PDB file of C-alpha atoms in Angstrom:
ATOM      1  CA  GLY A   1     -14.812 -12.229  11.825  1.00 78.00           C
ATOM      2  CA  GLU A   2     -12.818 -11.881   8.635  1.00 84.00           C
ATOM      3  CA  ASN A   3     -10.059 -14.290   7.898  1.00 91.00           C
ATOM      4  CA  VAL A   4      -7.372 -13.630   5.207  1.00 95.00           C
ATOM      5  CA  GLU A   5      -5.225 -16.585   3.904  1.00 96.00           C
ATOM      6  CA  GLN A   6      -2.124 -15.848   1.752  1.00 97.00           C
ATOM      7  CA  HIS A   7       0.061 -18.022  -0.356  1.00 97.00           C
ATOM      8  CA  PRO A   8       2.732 -18.819  -0.834  1.00 97.00           C
ATOM      9  CA  SER A   9       4.706 -17.632   2.270  1.00 96.00           C
ATOM     10  CA  THR A  10       8.103 -17.503   0.428  1.00 97.00           C
ATOM     11  CA  LEU A  11       8.483 -17.027  -3.375  1.00 98.00           C
ATOM     12  CA  SER A  12      11.725 -16.743  -5.293  1.00 98.00           C
ATOM     13  CA  VAL A  13      11.929 -15.669  -8.928  1.00 98.00           C
ATOM     14  CA  GLN A  14      14.585 -14.927 -11.505  1.00 98.00           C
ATOM     15  CA  GLU A  15      15.073 -11.184 -12.234  1.00 98.00           C
ATOM     16  CA  GLY A  16      12.688 -10.352 -15.239  1.00 97.00           C
ATOM     17  CA  ASP A  17      10.062 -13.075 -14.416  1.00 98.00           C
ATOM     18  CA  SER A  18       6.699 -12.624 -13.026  1.00 98.00           C
ATOM     19  CA  ALA A  19       5.561 -13.152  -9.582  1.00 98.00           C
ATOM     20  CA  VAL A  20       2.042 -13.853  -8.299  1.00 98.00           C
ATOM     21  CA  ILE A  21       0.809 -13.898  -4.650  1.00 98.00           C
ATOM     22  CA  LYS A  22      -2.644 -15.089  -3.956  1.00 98.00           C
ATOM     23  CA  CYS A  23      -4.992 -14.310  -1.140  1.00 98.00           C
ATOM     24  CA  THR A  24      -8.525 -15.565  -0.122  1.00 97.00           C
ATOM     25  CA  TYR A  25     -11.036 -13.842   2.197  1.00 96.00           C
ATOM     26  CA  SER A  26     -14.018 -15.176   4.106  1.00 94.00           C
ATOM     27  CA  ASP A  27     -16.291 -12.309   4.671  1.00 90.00           C
ATOM     28  CA  SER A  28     -18.345 -11.733   1.468  1.00 89.00           C
ATOM     29  CA  ALA A  29     -19.044  -8.129   2.832  1.00 87.00           C
ATOM     30  CA  SER A  30     -15.585  -7.078   2.569  1.00 90.00           C
ATOM     31  CA  ASN A  31     -15.220  -4.425  -0.085  1.00 89.00           C
ATOM     32  CA  TYR A  32     -11.668  -3.056  -0.043  1.00 90.00           C
ATOM     33  CA  PHE A  33      -8.507  -5.107  -0.757  1.00 94.00           C
ATOM     34  CA  PRO A  34      -5.073  -3.362  -0.248  1.00 95.00           C
ATOM     35  CA  TRP A  35      -1.744  -4.730  -0.781  1.00 97.00           C
ATOM     36  CA  TYR A  36       1.380  -3.569   1.146  1.00 97.00           C
ATOM     37  CA  LYS A  37       5.134  -3.866   0.693  1.00 98.00           C
ATOM     38  CA  GLN A  38       7.310  -4.183   3.733  1.00 97.00           C
ATOM     39  CA  GLU A  39      11.112  -3.619   3.147  1.00 96.00           C
ATOM     40  CA  LEU A  40      13.584  -4.761   5.774  1.00 92.00           C
ATOM     41  CA  GLY A  41      13.517  -2.602   8.855  1.00 90.00           C
ATOM     42  CA  LYS A  42      10.453  -0.458   7.767  1.00 93.00           C
ATOM     43  CA  GLY A  43       6.774  -0.248   8.151  1.00 95.00           C
ATOM     44  CA  PRO A  44       4.415  -1.651   5.468  1.00 96.00           C
ATOM     45  CA  GLN A  45       3.514   0.758   2.686  1.00 96.00           C
ATOM     46  CA  LEU A  46       0.525   0.673   0.528  1.00 95.00           C
ATOM     47  CA  ILE A  47       1.384  -0.260  -3.080  1.00 96.00           C
ATOM     48  CA  ILE A  48      -2.022  -0.807  -4.760  1.00 96.00           C
ATOM     49  CA  ASP A  49      -5.549  -1.402  -3.805  1.00 93.00           C
ATOM     50  CA  ILE A  50      -8.836  -2.475  -5.154  1.00 92.00           C
ATOM     51  CA  ARG A  51     -12.378  -2.124  -4.471  1.00 88.00           C
ATOM     52  CA  SER A  52     -14.970  -4.711  -4.714  1.00 83.00           C
ATOM     53  CA  ASN A  53     -16.802  -2.900  -7.799  1.00 82.00           C
ATOM     54  CA  VAL A  54     -13.628  -3.420  -9.808  1.00 82.00           C
ATOM     55  CA  GLY A  55     -12.386  -6.690 -11.076  1.00 90.00           C
ATOM     56  CA  GLU A  56      -8.631  -5.534 -12.142  1.00 94.00           C
ATOM     57  CA  LYS A  57      -6.284  -2.501 -11.525  1.00 94.00           C
ATOM     58  CA  LYS A  58      -2.904  -1.968 -12.821  1.00 96.00           C
ATOM     59  CA  ASP A  59      -0.176   0.383 -11.975  1.00 95.00           C
ATOM     60  CA  GLN A  60       2.946   0.088 -14.169  1.00 96.00           C
ATOM     61  CA  ARG A  61       4.517  -3.333 -13.425  1.00 97.00           C
ATOM     62  CA  ILE A  62       1.946  -4.135 -10.460  1.00 98.00           C
ATOM     63  CA  ALA A  63      -1.659  -5.379 -11.029  1.00 97.00           C
ATOM     64  CA  VAL A  64      -4.185  -6.707  -8.782  1.00 97.00           C
ATOM     65  CA  THR A  65      -7.266  -9.000  -9.798  1.00 97.00           C
ATOM     66  CA  LEU A  66     -10.311  -9.553  -7.594  1.00 96.00           C
ATOM     67  CA  ASN A  67     -12.692 -12.462  -8.058  1.00 95.00           C
ATOM     68  CA  LYS A  68     -15.599 -11.677  -5.638  1.00 92.00           C
ATOM     69  CA  THR A  69     -17.643 -14.752  -6.422  1.00 93.00           C
ATOM     70  CA  ALA A  70     -14.643 -16.907  -5.438  1.00 94.00           C
ATOM     71  CA  LYS A  71     -13.524 -14.507  -2.645  1.00 95.00           C
ATOM     72  CA  HIS A  72      -9.991 -14.233  -3.881  1.00 95.00           C
ATOM     73  CA  PHE A  73      -7.632 -11.642  -4.985  1.00 97.00           C
ATOM     74  CA  SER A  74      -4.141 -11.729  -6.431  1.00 98.00           C
ATOM     75  CA  LEU A  75      -1.098  -9.452  -6.919  1.00 98.00           C
ATOM     76  CA  HIS A  76       0.956  -9.758  -9.994  1.00 98.00           C
ATOM     77  CA  ILE A  77       4.374  -8.165 -10.428  1.00 98.00           C
ATOM     78  CA  THR A  78       5.795  -8.336 -13.860  1.00 97.00           C
ATOM     79  CA  GLU A  79       9.493  -7.857 -15.062  1.00 98.00           C
ATOM     80  CA  THR A  80      10.662  -8.347 -11.463  1.00 98.00           C
ATOM     81  CA  GLN A  81      13.598  -6.426 -10.265  1.00 97.00           C
ATOM     82  CA  PRO A  82      15.984  -7.003  -7.303  1.00 96.00           C
ATOM     83  CA  GLU A  83      14.354  -3.977  -5.590  1.00 97.00           C
ATOM     84  CA  ASP A  84      10.995  -5.824  -5.627  1.00 98.00           C
ATOM     85  CA  SER A  85      12.499  -8.178  -3.029  1.00 98.00           C
ATOM     86  CA  ALA A  86      10.430  -7.470   0.229  1.00 98.00           C
ATOM     87  CA  VAL A  87       7.674  -9.083   2.285  1.00 97.00           C
ATOM     88  CA  TYR A  88       4.194  -8.476   0.779  1.00 98.00           C
ATOM     89  CA  PHE A  89       0.888  -8.418   2.627  1.00 97.00           C
ATOM     90  CA  CYS A  90      -2.659  -8.580   1.447  1.00 97.00           C
ATOM     91  CA  ALA A  91      -5.536  -7.172   3.524  1.00 95.00           C
ATOM     92  CA  ALA A  92      -9.335  -7.165   3.512  1.00 93.00           C
ATOM     93  CA  ARG A  93     -11.505  -4.500   4.836  1.00 88.00           C
ATOM     94  CA  GLY A  94     -14.984  -5.271   6.047  1.00 74.00           C
ATOM     95  CA  THR A  95     -18.098  -3.046   6.467  1.00 65.00           C
ATOM     96  CA  GLY A  96     -19.460  -1.744   9.625  1.00 61.00           C
ATOM     97  CA  GLY A  97     -18.648   1.128  12.035  1.00 61.00           C
ATOM     98  CA  TYR A  98     -14.931   0.772  12.073  1.00 69.00           C
ATOM     99  CA  GLN A  99     -14.256  -0.956   8.986  1.00 71.00           C
ATOM    100  CA  LYS A 100     -11.471  -3.133  10.494  1.00 80.00           C
ATOM    101  CA  VAL A 101      -8.674  -4.265   8.230  1.00 87.00           C
ATOM    102  CA  THR A 102      -7.428  -7.978   8.459  1.00 91.00           C
ATOM    103  CA  PHE A 103      -4.099  -8.939   7.135  1.00 94.00           C
ATOM    104  CA  GLY A 104      -2.653 -11.976   5.417  1.00 95.00           C
ATOM    105  CA  THR A 105       0.273 -13.717   7.011  1.00 95.00           C
ATOM    106  CA  GLY A 106       2.755 -12.291   4.300  1.00 96.00           C
ATOM    107  CA  THR A 107       4.839 -13.495   1.329  1.00 97.00           C
ATOM    108  CA  LYS A 108       8.629 -13.025   1.306  1.00 97.00           C
ATOM    109  CA  LEU A 109       9.476 -12.427  -2.259  1.00 98.00           C
ATOM    110  CA  GLN A 110      13.119 -12.735  -3.278  1.00 98.00           C
ATOM    111  CA  VAL A 111      14.233 -11.702  -6.791  1.00 98.00           C
ATOM    112  CA  ILE A 112      17.363 -13.370  -7.815  1.00 97.00           C
ATOM    113  CA  PRO A 113      19.604 -11.180 -10.174  1.00 94.00           C
TER     114      PRO A 113
ATOM    115  CA  GLU B   1       6.224  15.300   5.182  1.00 85.00           C
ATOM    116  CA  ALA B   2       3.279  13.097   6.195  1.00 85.00           C
ATOM    117  CA  GLN B   3       4.497  10.596   8.581  1.00 94.00           C
ATOM    118  CA  VAL B   4       3.844   8.444  11.627  1.00 97.00           C
ATOM    119  CA  THR B   5       6.556   8.282  14.122  1.00 97.00           C
ATOM    120  CA  GLN B   6       7.299   5.865  16.799  1.00 97.00           C
ATOM    121  CA  ASN B   7       9.566   5.802  19.768  1.00 97.00           C
ATOM    122  CA  PRO B   8      11.691   3.986  20.716  1.00 97.00           C
ATOM    123  CA  ARG B   9      12.709   2.041  17.521  1.00 97.00           C
ATOM    124  CA  TYR B  10      14.373  -0.873  19.574  1.00 97.00           C
ATOM    125  CA  LEU B  11      13.742  -1.677  23.244  1.00 97.00           C
ATOM    126  CA  ILE B  12      15.042  -4.371  25.555  1.00 97.00           C
ATOM    127  CA  THR B  13      13.495  -4.596  28.962  1.00 96.00           C
ATOM    128  CA  VAL B  14      12.815  -7.264  31.671  1.00 97.00           C
ATOM    129  CA  THR B  15       9.669  -8.963  32.634  1.00 97.00           C
ATOM    130  CA  GLY B  16       7.317  -6.821  34.758  1.00 96.00           C
ATOM    131  CA  LYS B  17       9.002  -3.386  34.112  1.00 97.00           C
ATOM    132  CA  LYS B  18       6.263  -0.852  32.720  1.00 97.00           C
ATOM    133  CA  LEU B  19       7.042   0.582  29.458  1.00 97.00           C
ATOM    134  CA  THR B  20       5.297   3.009  27.008  1.00 98.00           C
ATOM    135  CA  VAL B  21       5.825   3.052  23.126  1.00 98.00           C
ATOM    136  CA  THR B  22       4.883   6.494  21.677  1.00 98.00           C
ATOM    137  CA  CYS B  23       3.225   7.051  18.474  1.00 98.00           C
ATOM    138  CA  SER B  24       2.449  10.348  16.751  1.00 98.00           C
ATOM    139  CA  GLN B  25       1.167  11.254  13.320  1.00 97.00           C
ATOM    140  CA  ASN B  26       1.004  14.779  11.607  1.00 96.00           C
ATOM    141  CA  MET B  27      -1.757  14.282   9.155  1.00 94.00           C
ATOM    142  CA  ASN B  28      -4.698  15.155  11.609  1.00 94.00           C
ATOM    143  CA  HIS B  29      -6.040  11.515  11.137  1.00 93.00           C
ATOM    144  CA  GLU B  30      -8.994  10.490  13.210  1.00 91.00           C
ATOM    145  CA  TYR B  31      -8.273   6.761  13.130  1.00 92.00           C
ATOM    146  CA  MET B  32      -5.171   5.129  14.708  1.00 94.00           C
ATOM    147  CA  SER B  33      -4.070   1.487  15.380  1.00 95.00           C
ATOM    148  CA  TRP B  34      -1.518  -0.619  17.134  1.00 97.00           C
ATOM    149  CA  TYR B  35      -0.481  -3.903  15.522  1.00 97.00           C
ATOM    150  CA  ARG B  36       2.063  -6.456  16.474  1.00 97.00           C
ATOM    151  CA  GLN B  37       3.973  -8.511  13.785  1.00 96.00           C
ATOM    152  CA  ASP B  38       5.160 -12.015  14.423  1.00 95.00           C
ATOM    153  CA  PRO B  39       6.780 -14.509  12.043  1.00 90.00           C
ATOM    154  CA  GLY B  40       3.991 -16.515  10.271  1.00 88.00           C
ATOM    155  CA  LEU B  41       1.309 -14.590  11.879  1.00 91.00           C
ATOM    156  CA  GLY B  42       1.209 -11.371   9.757  1.00 91.00           C
ATOM    157  CA  LEU B  43      -0.100  -8.075  11.393  1.00 95.00           C
ATOM    158  CA  ARG B  44      -2.521  -8.597  14.329  1.00 95.00           C
ATOM    159  CA  GLN B  45      -4.510  -5.597  15.608  1.00 93.00           C
ATOM    160  CA  ILE B  46      -4.000  -4.851  19.333  1.00 96.00           C
ATOM    161  CA  TYR B  47      -5.976  -1.694  19.849  1.00 95.00           C
ATOM    162  CA  TYR B  48      -7.598   0.970  17.714  1.00 93.00           C
ATOM    163  CA  SER B  49      -8.966   4.428  18.143  1.00 93.00           C
ATOM    164  CA  MET B  50     -11.642   6.296  16.112  1.00 90.00           C
ATOM    165  CA  ASN B  51     -11.032   9.692  17.681  1.00 91.00           C
ATOM    166  CA  VAL B  52      -9.863  11.549  20.787  1.00 93.00           C
ATOM    167  CA  GLU B  53     -10.794   9.613  24.092  1.00 92.00           C
ATOM    168  CA  VAL B  54     -12.573   6.664  21.710  1.00 92.00           C
ATOM    169  CA  THR B  55     -10.569   3.423  21.829  1.00 94.00           C
ATOM    170  CA  ASP B  56     -11.508  -0.196  21.429  1.00 92.00           C
ATOM    171  CA  LYS B  57      -9.834  -3.780  21.467  1.00 92.00           C
ATOM    172  CA  GLY B  58      -8.608  -5.369  18.482  1.00 91.00           C
ATOM    173  CA  ASP B  59      -7.834  -9.004  18.035  1.00 90.00           C
ATOM    174  CA  VAL B  60      -4.942  -9.327  20.632  1.00 95.00           C
ATOM    175  CA  PRO B  61      -5.475  -6.688  23.379  1.00 96.00           C
ATOM    176  CA  GLU B  62      -4.444  -8.825  26.380  1.00 97.00           C
ATOM    177  CA  GLY B  63      -1.513  -7.206  28.298  1.00 97.00           C
ATOM    178  CA  TYR B  64      -1.788  -3.891  26.539  1.00 98.00           C
ATOM    179  CA  LYS B  65      -3.434  -0.539  27.212  1.00 98.00           C
ATOM    180  CA  VAL B  66      -3.783   2.567  25.151  1.00 97.00           C
ATOM    181  CA  SER B  67      -4.936   6.168  25.526  1.00 96.00           C
ATOM    182  CA  ARG B  68      -6.037   8.815  23.046  1.00 97.00           C
ATOM    183  CA  LYS B  69      -5.872  12.202  24.787  1.00 97.00           C
ATOM    184  CA  GLU B  70      -4.852  14.100  21.843  1.00 96.00           C
ATOM    185  CA  LYS B  71      -5.506  13.590  18.288  1.00 96.00           C
ATOM    186  CA  ARG B  72      -1.958  13.157  17.092  1.00 97.00           C
ATOM    187  CA  ASN B  73      -0.696  10.631  19.907  1.00 98.00           C
ATOM    188  CA  PHE B  74      -1.623   7.204  20.548  1.00 98.00           C
ATOM    189  CA  PRO B  75       0.672   5.547  23.085  1.00 98.00           C
ATOM    190  CA  LEU B  76       0.796   1.813  23.619  1.00 98.00           C
ATOM    191  CA  ILE B  77       1.366   0.952  27.305  1.00 98.00           C
ATOM    192  CA  LEU B  78       2.626  -2.570  28.661  1.00 98.00           C
ATOM    193  CA  GLU B  79       1.954  -2.305  32.444  1.00 96.00           C
ATOM    194  CA  SER B  80       3.722  -5.623  33.131  1.00 97.00           C
ATOM    195  CA  PRO B  81       5.522  -7.035  30.046  1.00 97.00           C
ATOM    196  CA  SER B  82       5.926 -10.616  29.689  1.00 97.00           C
ATOM    197  CA  PRO B  83       8.416 -12.525  27.219  1.00 97.00           C
ATOM    198  CA  ASN B  84       5.316 -13.383  24.921  1.00 97.00           C
ATOM    199  CA  GLN B  85       5.049  -9.851  24.217  1.00 98.00           C
ATOM    200  CA  THR B  86       8.518  -9.745  22.410  1.00 98.00           C
ATOM    201  CA  SER B  87       7.503  -8.640  18.977  1.00 98.00           C
ATOM    202  CA  LEU B  88       7.631  -6.098  16.357  1.00 98.00           C
ATOM    203  CA  TYR B  89       5.133  -3.293  16.832  1.00 98.00           C
ATOM    204  CA  PHE B  90       3.617  -0.900  14.333  1.00 98.00           C
ATOM    205  CA  CYS B  91       1.327   2.108  14.791  1.00 98.00           C
ATOM    206  CA  ALA B  92      -0.797   3.201  11.923  1.00 96.00           C
ATOM    207  CA  SER B  93      -3.243   5.975  11.194  1.00 94.00           C
ATOM    208  CA  HIS B  94      -5.772   6.905   8.490  1.00 90.00           C
ATOM    209  CA  GLY B  95      -7.917   9.863   7.899  1.00 84.00           C
ATOM    210  CA  GLN B  96     -11.417   8.609   7.431  1.00 74.00           C
ATOM    211  CA  ALA B  97     -13.355   5.318   7.794  1.00 66.00           C
ATOM    212  CA  GLY B  98     -11.956   3.264   5.069  1.00 67.00           C
ATOM    213  CA  GLY B  99      -8.906   5.546   4.019  1.00 75.00           C
ATOM    214  CA  ARG B 100      -5.417   4.621   3.314  1.00 85.00           C
ATOM    215  CA  GLN B 101      -3.373   3.463   6.206  1.00 90.00           C
ATOM    216  CA  TYR B 102       0.095   4.909   6.838  1.00 94.00           C
ATOM    217  CA  PHE B 103       2.354   2.826   9.153  1.00 96.00           C
ATOM    218  CA  GLY B 104       5.208   4.005  11.514  1.00 97.00           C
ATOM    219  CA  PRO B 105       8.706   2.530  11.037  1.00 96.00           C
ATOM    220  CA  GLY B 106       8.236  -0.135  13.789  1.00 97.00           C
ATOM    221  CA  THR B 107       9.328  -0.776  17.429  1.00 98.00           C
ATOM    222  CA  ARG B 108      11.211  -3.959  17.996  1.00 97.00           C
ATOM    223  CA  LEU B 109      10.628  -5.013  21.625  1.00 98.00           C
ATOM    224  CA  THR B 110      12.379  -7.714  23.434  1.00 98.00           C
ATOM    225  CA  VAL B 111      11.150  -8.750  26.954  1.00 98.00           C
ATOM    226  CA  THR B 112      13.581 -11.088  28.862  1.00 97.00           C
TER     227      THR B 112
END
């Protein structure tokens, strides 16, 4: 089955700096890559996603890049703010009847004011 | 408001005492899933359902049961809870194969 690795597990940045979280996946048939943000005491919420026919997608301060050949994708947050502090999960969805989503192990991002 | 609700939010119980965690969604979604979240392990799927009366095992189904008698509800049942089932549980739903998943607020379960 699919295996998703996520790095780093923790990340501290100064407010205003950029943060990058990287993920790799194993199943070359995976075609959808969502990113979730989980704030303390809440469930994960989708913040951005990318499909395999696109190399990059941007939404204000958040961007995701995908390298299908290398089977890795990354989340970039620019001009970080304290409210960006949270746990971030990457995920990969394969093909097939159910299209199961496999999650990475999470990155705890701390933005220091 | 589109949402997934779970109850209870917190539960402390003892080994062997049967419990049910309820999950309900108001978006008429076909697909629903249960996940457990443990430190360093991310979110692991327990069971999923593709529609009423259609359920299947995820990655870590041992010790759990589910049912899908109505489209909106997907309860998680622990017939004989054990301490290794102490975890944070999330229910999620999505409306079509490959659609965006919506997560509930989580249920923190402690089994002593």
